[in-house]
Coordinates of C-alpha atoms in Angstrom, one line a residue:
X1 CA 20.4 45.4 -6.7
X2 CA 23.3 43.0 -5.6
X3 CA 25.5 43.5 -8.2
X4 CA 25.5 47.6 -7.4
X5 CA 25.4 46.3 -3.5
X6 CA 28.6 43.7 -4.2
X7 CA 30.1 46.6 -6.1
X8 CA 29.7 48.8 -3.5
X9 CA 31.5 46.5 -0.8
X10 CA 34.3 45.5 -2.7
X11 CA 35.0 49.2 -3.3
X12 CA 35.0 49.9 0.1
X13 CA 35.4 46.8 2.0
X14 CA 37.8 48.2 5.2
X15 CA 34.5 50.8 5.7
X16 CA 32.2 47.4 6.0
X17 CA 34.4 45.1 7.1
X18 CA 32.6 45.6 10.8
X19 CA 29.2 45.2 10.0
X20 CA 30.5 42.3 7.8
X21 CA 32.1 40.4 10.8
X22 CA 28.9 41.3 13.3
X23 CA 26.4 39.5 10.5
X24 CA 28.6 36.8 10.1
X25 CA 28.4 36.2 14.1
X26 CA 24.7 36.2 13.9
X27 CA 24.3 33.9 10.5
X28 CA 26.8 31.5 13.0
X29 CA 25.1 32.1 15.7
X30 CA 21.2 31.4 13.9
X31 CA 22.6 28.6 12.3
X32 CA 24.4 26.7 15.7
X33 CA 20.4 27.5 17.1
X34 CA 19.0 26.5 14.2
X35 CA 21.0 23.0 14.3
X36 CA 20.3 23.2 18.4
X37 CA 16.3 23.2 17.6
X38 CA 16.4 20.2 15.1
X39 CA 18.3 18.0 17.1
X40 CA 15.8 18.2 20.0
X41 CA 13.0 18.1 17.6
X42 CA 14.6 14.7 16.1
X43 CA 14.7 13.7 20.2
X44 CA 11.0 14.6 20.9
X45 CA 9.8 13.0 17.6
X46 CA 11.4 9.8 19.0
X47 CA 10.1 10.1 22.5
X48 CA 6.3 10.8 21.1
X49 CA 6.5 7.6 19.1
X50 CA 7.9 5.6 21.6
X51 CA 5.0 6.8 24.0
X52 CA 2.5 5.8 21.4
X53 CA 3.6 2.7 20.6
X54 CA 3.1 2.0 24.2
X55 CA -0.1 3.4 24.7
X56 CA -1.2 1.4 21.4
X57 CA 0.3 -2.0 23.1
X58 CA -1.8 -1.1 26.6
X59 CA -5.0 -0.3 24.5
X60 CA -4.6 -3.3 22.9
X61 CA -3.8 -5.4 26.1
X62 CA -6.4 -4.1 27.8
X63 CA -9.4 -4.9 24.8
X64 CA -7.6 -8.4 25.1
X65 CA -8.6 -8.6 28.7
X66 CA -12.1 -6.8 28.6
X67 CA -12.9 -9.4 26.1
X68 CA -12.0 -12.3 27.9
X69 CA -13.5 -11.0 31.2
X70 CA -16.8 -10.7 29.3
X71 CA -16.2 -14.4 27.6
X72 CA -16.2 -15.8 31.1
X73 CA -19.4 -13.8 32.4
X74 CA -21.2 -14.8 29.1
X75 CA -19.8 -18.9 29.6
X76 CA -20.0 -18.0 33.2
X77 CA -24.3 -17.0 33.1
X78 CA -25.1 -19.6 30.6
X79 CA -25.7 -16.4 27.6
X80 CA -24.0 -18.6 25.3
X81 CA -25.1 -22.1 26.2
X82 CA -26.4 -23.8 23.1
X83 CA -28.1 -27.1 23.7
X84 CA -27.9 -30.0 21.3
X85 CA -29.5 -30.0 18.2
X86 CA -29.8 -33.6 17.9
X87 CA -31.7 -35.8 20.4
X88 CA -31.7 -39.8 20.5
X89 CA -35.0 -40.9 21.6
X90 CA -34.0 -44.5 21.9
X91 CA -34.7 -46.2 24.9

């Protein structure tokens, strides 16, 4: 099929040489959008992980202080008071 189609354009080529011209505008055009889409696809990859790593960071900032607000109550109410295993009954 493409060798009778390339034979076919090289025998006429002045009769196609429009159509030729108009699809290699649109193969430029496709391929400046084309280029367009990935370079603000690379952009948004970078912004999404940037926002994550930040959302990871406050997650983990925020366990870090839930945990040490809940040390305190516990030391705080006494929960973790252990008293001495060993007595001296000496007097």
């Amino acid at each position: 099929m493409y060798a009778k189609l390339a034979k076919e354009l090289e025998g006429n080529r002045q009769h196609y040489a429009a159509q030729i011209r108009e699809l290699q505008t649109k193969v430029a055009k496709v391929t400046e959008l084309s280029v367009s889409v990935q370079a603000q696809e690379a952009r948004n990859k970078k912004l999404v992980e940037n926002y994550f790593a930040r959302e990871r960071a406050g997650i983990g900032q925020r366990r870090k202080s839930a945990k040490s607000a809940f040390d305190y109550y516990k030391s705080m109410s006494g929960a973790g008071y252990v008293p001495p295993q060993m007595y001296d009954n000496k007097q």
